[in-house]
Amino acid sequence: MAQHNDNNPNVLHPHITPLATYFKVAMALFGLTFLTIIAHHFRANLGALAAPVAFLIALVKATLVCLWFMHLKDDTKINRFVFASGFFFLALLFVICAMDIATRVLEVSPL
Amino acid sequence: MSTDNTVHGAHTAHVAHHFKTAEQQYSSGKEGIWLFMLTEILMFGAIFVGYAIYHNMYPAMFAEGASSLDWKMGFVNTLVLIFSSFTMAISISFIQKNEQKKAVLALATTVLCGAIFMVIKYFEYQHKFHLGLFPGKFLDVAKVGAEHANLGLYFGFYYVMTGLHGIHVLLGMGLITWCLIRTIRGDFHSQYWIVVEGVGLFWHIVDLIWIFLFPLLYLVG
């Protein structure tokens, strides 16, 4: 029966992620959240690095969610491209805004 | 002939006439969801860019604002949302394996986590209002004893970011409840689950945005 359906265009062959994988990802996410709090308690020692450390951990967590929970790991190239293009345009927005503010000329009203 | 569509019991993929295969129908639907997720990133991203710029202009005022937030509440909410993302993800696995009862339980847990998140958010907001920490010009500078007269700007960002996120949590809870009812009705099975998967992607985006909001607002400031 299964053999018969392999070439059937009306049958889906879902990619099922094992529960153990989801469990491991969830545990990693919990662990990284605790790590964020531990880093927060040492923010005086970290100094200027405190913010980059917090966001680096957030970035790792976001990557785990995207790849495993949102299945981008097993998704099509076009879907990965669509999502990545969002971050590209966001970076563009940031760069243009930053350039605008950095190059403004302060003017004093003559009135 | 009619048995061609039948796998795992009596479930079929119901391929609409404008699609060639079930696979094409499924991937088209999912691509649409991803395009929607792209707009979500751009919408929230624009506010993050605004935050970054004003933080750069008034670092001391942003530090004062961040110091008035309770990181413990944000921490608990982070754990709750991560757990809800996990239960959402496993619910799709269960539906793909035709274990609908387990899927219903997982979806119900997800909605419950969303509700816990909103209750904690409610108490947080109520506490802020009590202290006079309102957005923009409504901030009670005298009552708060604010060092910076424009502290309301920080709370403008705080309420817009967490508020927009909160609206997404409420919408997500509604959508997951809809999936839950349809799962009980037996609409979803190993050959049809794109609706749950789409709502799931939306819920993970909600989790994803909170992952960045938590360090931004509560820890770093």
Tab-separated table of C-alpha atoms in Angstrom:
chain	number	residue	atom	x	y	z
A	1	MET	CA	0.000	0.000	0.000
A	2	ALA	CA	2.698	2.462	1.006
A	3	GLN	CA	4.675	1.416	-2.049
A	4	HIS	CA	1.626	2.080	-4.153
A	5	ASN	CA	1.296	5.636	-2.813
A	6	ASP	CA	4.920	6.664	-3.277
A	7	ASN	CA	4.270	8.104	-6.731
A	8	ASN	CA	0.712	9.256	-6.062
A	9	PRO	CA	0.457	13.058	-6.635
A	10	ASN	CA	-2.487	13.241	-4.220
A	11	VAL	CA	-0.543	11.934	-1.243
A	12	LEU	CA	1.672	13.989	1.052
A	13	HIS	CA	4.779	12.519	2.606
A	14	PRO	CA	5.246	14.647	5.725
A	15	HIS	CA	8.633	15.143	7.246
A	16	ILE	CA	7.978	14.296	10.898
A	17	THR	CA	10.474	15.739	13.369
A	18	PRO	CA	10.994	13.268	16.247
A	19	LEU	CA	9.655	14.412	19.652
A	20	ALA	CA	13.131	13.883	21.126
A	21	THR	CA	14.513	16.595	18.809
A	22	TYR	CA	11.867	19.109	19.911
A	23	PHE	CA	12.574	18.209	23.529
A	24	LYS	CA	16.327	18.793	23.116
A	25	VAL	CA	15.720	22.165	21.417
A	26	ALA	CA	13.326	23.224	24.208
A	27	MET	CA	15.887	22.217	26.866
A	28	ALA	CA	18.583	24.220	25.053
A	29	LEU	CA	16.259	27.243	24.935
A	30	PHE	CA	15.534	26.967	28.688
A	31	GLY	CA	19.254	26.602	29.394
A	32	LEU	CA	20.128	29.659	27.314
A	33	THR	CA	17.426	31.712	29.085
A	34	PHE	CA	19.034	30.845	32.446
A	35	LEU	CA	22.426	31.725	30.927
A	36	THR	CA	21.037	35.162	29.978
A	37	ILE	CA	20.056	35.750	33.627
A	38	ILE	CA	23.450	34.506	34.913
A	39	ALA	CA	25.206	36.886	32.491
A	40	HIS	CA	22.886	39.671	33.689
A	41	HIS	CA	24.125	39.179	37.275
A	42	PHE	CA	27.723	39.602	36.123
A	43	ARG	CA	26.964	42.707	34.040
A	44	ALA	CA	29.266	44.833	36.244
A	45	ASN	CA	32.188	42.522	35.396
A	46	LEU	CA	31.215	42.311	31.719
A	47	GLY	CA	31.002	46.088	31.389
A	48	ALA	CA	30.533	47.151	27.770
A	49	LEU	CA	30.232	43.483	26.752
A	50	ALA	CA	27.015	42.965	28.785
A	51	ALA	CA	24.690	44.047	25.952
A	52	PRO	CA	26.478	42.139	23.133
A	53	VAL	CA	26.534	38.974	25.311
A	54	ALA	CA	22.776	39.239	26.014
A	55	PHE	CA	21.964	39.733	22.324
A	56	LEU	CA	24.345	36.993	21.198
A	57	ILE	CA	22.493	34.516	23.458
A	58	ALA	CA	19.164	35.820	22.072
A	59	LEU	CA	20.487	35.292	18.533
A	60	VAL	CA	21.428	31.674	19.300
A	61	LYS	CA	17.954	31.109	20.797
A	62	ALA	CA	16.276	32.685	17.751
A	63	THR	CA	18.327	30.467	15.423
A	64	LEU	CA	17.227	27.344	17.322
A	65	VAL	CA	13.556	28.413	17.087
A	66	CYS	CA	13.847	29.201	13.344
A	67	LEU	CA	15.706	26.044	12.337
A	68	TRP	CA	13.907	23.432	14.430
A	69	PHE	CA	10.558	24.788	15.695
A	70	MET	CA	9.808	26.617	12.441
A	71	HIS	CA	11.413	23.816	10.378
A	72	LEU	CA	13.543	26.168	8.256
A	73	LYS	CA	16.226	23.463	8.434
A	74	ASP	CA	14.057	21.169	6.285
A	75	ASP	CA	12.177	23.881	4.389
A	76	THR	CA	12.550	24.957	0.772
A	77	LYS	CA	15.264	27.386	-0.354
A	78	ILE	CA	12.636	29.923	-1.396
A	79	ASN	CA	11.108	30.034	2.124
A	80	ARG	CA	14.541	30.490	3.678
A	81	PHE	CA	15.234	33.261	1.168
A	82	VAL	CA	11.889	34.987	1.882
A	83	PHE	CA	12.576	35.060	5.627
A	84	ALA	CA	16.218	36.136	5.236
A	85	SER	CA	15.212	38.984	2.897
A	86	GLY	CA	13.205	40.469	5.803
A	87	PHE	CA	16.385	40.834	7.854
A	88	PHE	CA	18.222	42.262	4.833
A	89	PHE	CA	15.655	45.030	4.379
A	90	LEU	CA	15.665	45.654	8.129
A	91	ALA	CA	19.448	46.163	8.006
A	92	LEU	CA	18.942	48.529	5.062
A	93	LEU	CA	16.367	50.526	7.059
A	94	PHE	CA	18.763	50.766	9.991
A	95	VAL	CA	21.739	51.861	7.859
A	96	ILE	CA	19.751	54.559	6.023
A	97	CYS	CA	18.263	55.923	9.297
A	98	ALA	CA	21.677	55.899	11.014
A	99	MET	CA	23.289	57.690	8.056
A	100	ASP	CA	20.543	60.314	8.084
A	101	ILE	CA	20.930	61.080	11.786
A	102	ALA	CA	24.741	60.981	11.732
A	103	THR	CA	24.970	63.464	8.860
A	104	ARG	CA	22.397	66.003	10.078
A	105	VAL	CA	23.541	69.605	10.378
A	106	LEU	CA	22.392	71.322	13.538
A	107	GLU	CA	20.727	74.602	12.724
A	108	VAL	CA	19.890	77.390	15.129
A	109	SER	CA	16.798	79.380	14.316
A	110	PRO	CA	17.652	83.008	13.496
A	111	LEU	CA	14.270	84.116	14.784
B	1	MET	CA	-9.194	3.876	-8.176
B	2	SER	CA	-10.683	5.636	-5.176
B	3	THR	CA	-8.204	3.892	-2.900
B	4	ASP	CA	-5.360	5.804	-4.583
B	5	ASN	CA	-5.805	8.792	-2.268
B	6	THR	CA	-6.106	6.695	0.835
B	7	VAL	CA	-3.221	6.343	3.222
B	8	HIS	CA	-3.190	5.753	6.976
B	9	GLY	CA	-6.865	4.811	7.089
B	10	ALA	CA	-9.381	6.967	5.267
B	11	HIS	CA	-7.517	10.297	5.157
B	12	THR	CA	-6.971	12.043	1.838
B	13	ALA	CA	-5.094	15.145	0.819
B	14	HIS	CA	-7.969	16.874	-1.078
B	15	VAL	CA	-5.911	18.473	-3.842
B	16	ALA	CA	-7.721	21.548	-5.209
B	17	HIS	CA	-8.151	21.598	-8.985
B	18	HIS	CA	-5.641	24.439	-9.541
B	19	PHE	CA	-2.782	22.457	-8.023
B	20	LYS	CA	-0.887	19.640	-9.725
B	21	THR	CA	0.031	17.652	-6.631
B	22	ALA	CA	-0.638	17.593	-2.902
B	23	GLU	CA	2.992	18.573	-2.373
B	24	GLN	CA	2.605	21.680	-4.564
B	25	GLN	CA	-0.579	22.686	-2.731
B	26	TYR	CA	1.124	22.267	0.639
B	27	SER	CA	4.277	24.201	-0.298
B	28	SER	CA	2.244	27.040	-1.878
B	29	GLY	CA	0.260	27.456	1.324
B	30	LYS	CA	3.393	27.458	3.417
B	31	GLU	CA	5.137	29.976	1.168
B	32	GLY	CA	2.206	32.354	1.714
B	33	ILE	CA	2.631	32.006	5.491
B	34	TRP	CA	6.351	32.756	5.185
B	35	LEU	CA	5.620	35.920	3.196
B	36	PHE	CA	3.318	36.984	6.036
B	37	MET	CA	6.103	36.226	8.562
B	38	LEU	CA	8.399	38.480	6.503
B	39	THR	CA	5.976	41.404	7.012
B	40	GLU	CA	5.873	40.623	10.753
B	41	ILE	CA	9.667	40.884	10.967
B	42	LEU	CA	9.590	44.195	9.093
B	43	MET	CA	6.817	45.620	11.301
B	44	PHE	CA	8.477	44.743	14.620
B	45	GLY	CA	11.930	45.418	13.142
B	46	ALA	CA	11.063	49.036	12.352
B	47	ILE	CA	10.254	49.650	16.047
B	48	PHE	CA	13.530	47.940	17.048
B	49	VAL	CA	15.388	50.315	14.678
B	50	GLY	CA	13.602	53.273	16.268
B	51	TYR	CA	14.546	52.001	19.721
B	52	ALA	CA	18.209	51.609	18.683
B	53	ILE	CA	18.357	55.167	17.334
B	54	TYR	CA	16.746	56.852	20.362
B	55	HIS	CA	18.771	54.668	22.719
B	56	ASN	CA	21.865	55.994	20.988
B	57	MET	CA	20.647	59.585	21.423
B	58	TYR	CA	19.556	59.315	25.085
B	59	PRO	CA	21.495	56.417	26.684
B	60	ALA	CA	21.119	57.678	30.280
B	61	MET	CA	17.353	58.160	29.954
B	62	PHE	CA	16.939	54.639	28.495
B	63	ALA	CA	19.022	53.218	31.363
B	64	GLU	CA	16.724	54.951	33.863
B	65	GLY	CA	13.671	53.487	32.132
B	66	ALA	CA	15.092	49.943	31.978
B	67	SER	CA	16.015	50.040	35.685
B	68	SER	CA	12.316	50.454	36.569
B	69	LEU	CA	11.383	47.120	34.917
B	70	ASP	CA	11.324	43.868	36.883
B	71	TRP	CA	13.447	41.311	34.996
B	72	LYS	CA	11.922	38.427	37.025
B	73	MET	CA	8.527	38.958	35.358
B	74	GLY	CA	10.133	39.022	31.903
B	75	PHE	CA	12.175	35.936	32.784
B	76	VAL	CA	9.117	33.890	33.828
B	77	ASN	CA	7.285	35.045	30.702
B	78	THR	CA	10.226	33.961	28.541
B	79	LEU	CA	10.112	30.450	30.017
B	80	VAL	CA	6.315	30.292	29.572
B	81	LEU	CA	6.549	31.334	25.904
B	82	ILE	CA	9.379	28.893	25.119
B	83	PHE	CA	7.362	26.068	26.653
B	84	SER	CA	4.293	27.101	24.616
B	85	SER	CA	6.402	27.088	21.435
B	86	PHE	CA	7.494	23.550	22.297
B	87	THR	CA	3.912	22.306	22.841
B	88	MET	CA	2.830	24.022	19.585
B	89	ALA	CA	5.618	22.256	17.662
B	90	ILE	CA	4.822	18.810	19.080
B	91	SER	CA	1.089	19.223	18.341
B	92	ILE	CA	1.930	19.210	14.600
B	93	SER	CA	4.029	16.055	15.046
B	94	PHE	CA	1.057	14.367	16.732
B	95	ILE	CA	-1.356	15.378	13.951
B	96	GLN	CA	1.082	14.089	11.305
B	97	LYS	CA	1.055	10.740	13.139
B	98	ASN	CA	-2.777	10.784	13.490
B	99	GLU	CA	-2.566	11.076	17.286
B	100	GLN	CA	-5.283	13.732	17.498
B	101	LYS	CA	-5.997	13.337	21.235
B	102	LYS	CA	-2.386	14.120	22.124
B	103	ALA	CA	-2.448	17.024	19.656
B	104	VAL	CA	-5.541	18.493	21.365
B	105	LEU	CA	-3.778	18.292	24.729
B	106	ALA	CA	-0.664	19.986	23.312
B	107	LEU	CA	-2.715	22.778	21.680
B	108	ALA	CA	-4.720	23.341	24.891
B	109	THR	CA	-1.426	23.655	26.837
B	110	THR	CA	-0.232	26.235	24.304
B	111	VAL	CA	-3.368	28.372	24.782
B	112	LEU	CA	-3.027	28.050	28.555
B	113	CYS	CA	0.607	29.263	28.371
B	114	GLY	CA	-0.526	32.228	26.283
B	115	ALA	CA	-3.096	33.049	28.980
B	116	ILE	CA	-0.462	32.808	31.747
B	117	PHE	CA	1.755	35.156	29.738
B	118	MET	CA	-1.049	37.718	29.415
B	119	VAL	CA	-1.969	37.506	33.126
B	120	ILE	CA	1.654	38.246	34.093
B	121	LYS	CA	1.664	41.092	31.530
B	122	TYR	CA	-1.554	42.450	33.062
B	123	PHE	CA	-0.020	42.609	36.545
B	124	GLU	CA	3.101	44.241	35.108
B	125	TYR	CA	1.092	46.946	33.329
B	126	GLN	CA	-1.122	47.513	36.377
B	127	HIS	CA	1.974	48.048	38.543
B	128	LYS	CA	3.419	50.522	36.008
B	129	PHE	CA	0.142	52.487	35.870
B	130	HIS	CA	0.052	52.539	39.678
B	131	LEU	CA	3.549	54.097	39.748
B	132	GLY	CA	2.595	56.708	37.128
B	133	LEU	CA	4.806	55.211	34.425
B	134	PHE	CA	2.740	56.143	31.375
B	135	PRO	CA	3.947	56.637	27.787
B	136	GLY	CA	5.022	59.980	26.329
B	137	LYS	CA	3.570	63.164	27.809
B	138	PHE	CA	1.266	61.165	30.106
B	139	LEU	CA	4.200	60.062	32.280
B	140	ASP	CA	3.873	61.598	35.724
B	141	VAL	CA	7.413	63.016	36.066
B	142	ALA	CA	6.828	64.387	39.601
B	143	LYS	CA	5.214	61.192	40.931
B	144	VAL	CA	7.848	58.963	39.325
B	145	GLY	CA	10.667	61.253	40.480
B	146	ALA	CA	12.174	60.908	37.036
B	147	GLU	CA	15.702	62.195	36.534
B	148	HIS	CA	15.036	62.710	32.844
B	149	ALA	CA	12.058	64.830	31.832
B	150	ASN	CA	11.653	62.825	28.582
B	151	LEU	CA	11.487	59.425	30.330
B	152	GLY	CA	8.032	59.077	28.732
B	153	LEU	CA	9.788	58.322	25.428
B	154	TYR	CA	11.254	55.123	26.884
B	155	PHE	CA	7.817	54.071	28.120
B	156	GLY	CA	6.358	54.912	24.709
B	157	PHE	CA	8.659	52.262	23.276
B	158	TYR	CA	7.955	49.895	26.175
B	159	TYR	CA	4.165	50.021	25.757
B	160	VAL	CA	4.187	49.945	21.950
B	161	MET	CA	6.617	46.998	21.775
B	162	THR	CA	5.091	44.874	24.540
B	163	GLY	CA	1.567	45.993	23.573
B	164	LEU	CA	1.923	45.002	19.906
B	165	HIS	CA	3.493	41.754	21.058
B	166	GLY	CA	0.607	41.225	23.509
B	167	ILE	CA	-1.951	41.735	20.706
B	168	HIS	CA	-0.087	39.039	18.763
B	169	VAL	CA	-0.296	36.698	21.768
B	170	LEU	CA	-4.076	37.272	21.999
B	171	LEU	CA	-4.542	36.729	18.231
B	172	GLY	CA	-2.366	33.605	18.429
B	173	MET	CA	-4.441	32.265	21.329
B	174	GLY	CA	-7.604	32.771	19.252
B	175	LEU	CA	-6.110	31.061	16.200
B	176	ILE	CA	-4.802	28.124	18.266
B	177	THR	CA	-8.259	27.729	19.878
B	178	TRP	CA	-9.714	27.585	16.343
B	179	CYS	CA	-7.166	24.870	15.429
B	180	LEU	CA	-8.011	23.067	18.667
B	181	ILE	CA	-11.750	22.990	17.851
B	182	ARG	CA	-11.048	21.816	14.282
B	183	THR	CA	-8.709	19.106	15.576
B	184	ILE	CA	-11.448	17.844	17.940
B	185	ARG	CA	-13.835	17.868	14.938
B	186	GLY	CA	-11.333	15.661	13.099
B	187	ASP	CA	-10.467	18.130	10.303
B	188	PHE	CA	-6.724	17.571	10.595
B	189	HIS	CA	-4.788	14.362	9.992
B	190	SER	CA	-1.645	12.940	8.408
B	191	GLN	CA	-2.690	14.294	4.992
B	192	TYR	CA	-3.994	17.753	5.995
B	193	TRP	CA	-2.427	19.923	8.699
B	194	ILE	CA	-1.272	23.092	6.865
B	195	VAL	CA	-3.649	25.261	8.958
B	196	VAL	CA	-2.047	24.118	12.225
B	197	GLU	CA	1.406	24.516	10.717
B	198	GLY	CA	0.630	28.094	9.598
B	199	VAL	CA	-0.741	29.073	13.012
B	200	GLY	CA	2.286	27.330	14.543
B	201	LEU	CA	4.696	29.460	12.484
B	202	PHE	CA	2.824	32.573	13.666
B	203	TRP	CA	3.122	31.445	17.290
B	204	HIS	CA	6.862	30.781	16.915
B	205	ILE	CA	7.288	34.313	15.513
B	206	VAL	CA	5.590	35.633	18.675
B	207	ASP	CA	8.127	33.624	20.704
B	208	LEU	CA	10.985	34.803	18.464
B	209	ILE	CA	10.145	38.497	18.967
B	210	TRP	CA	9.895	38.051	22.748
B	211	ILE	CA	13.356	36.396	22.751
B	212	PHE	CA	14.735	39.777	21.594
B	213	LEU	CA	12.332	42.010	23.564
B	214	PHE	CA	13.325	40.407	26.870
B	215	PRO	CA	17.048	41.357	26.856
B	216	LEU	CA	16.316	44.649	25.059
B	217	LEU	CA	13.774	46.034	27.537
B	218	TYR	CA	14.409	44.196	30.802
B	219	LEU	CA	18.143	43.509	30.929
B	220	VAL	CA	20.183	45.831	28.748
B	221	GLY	CA	17.867	48.824	28.557
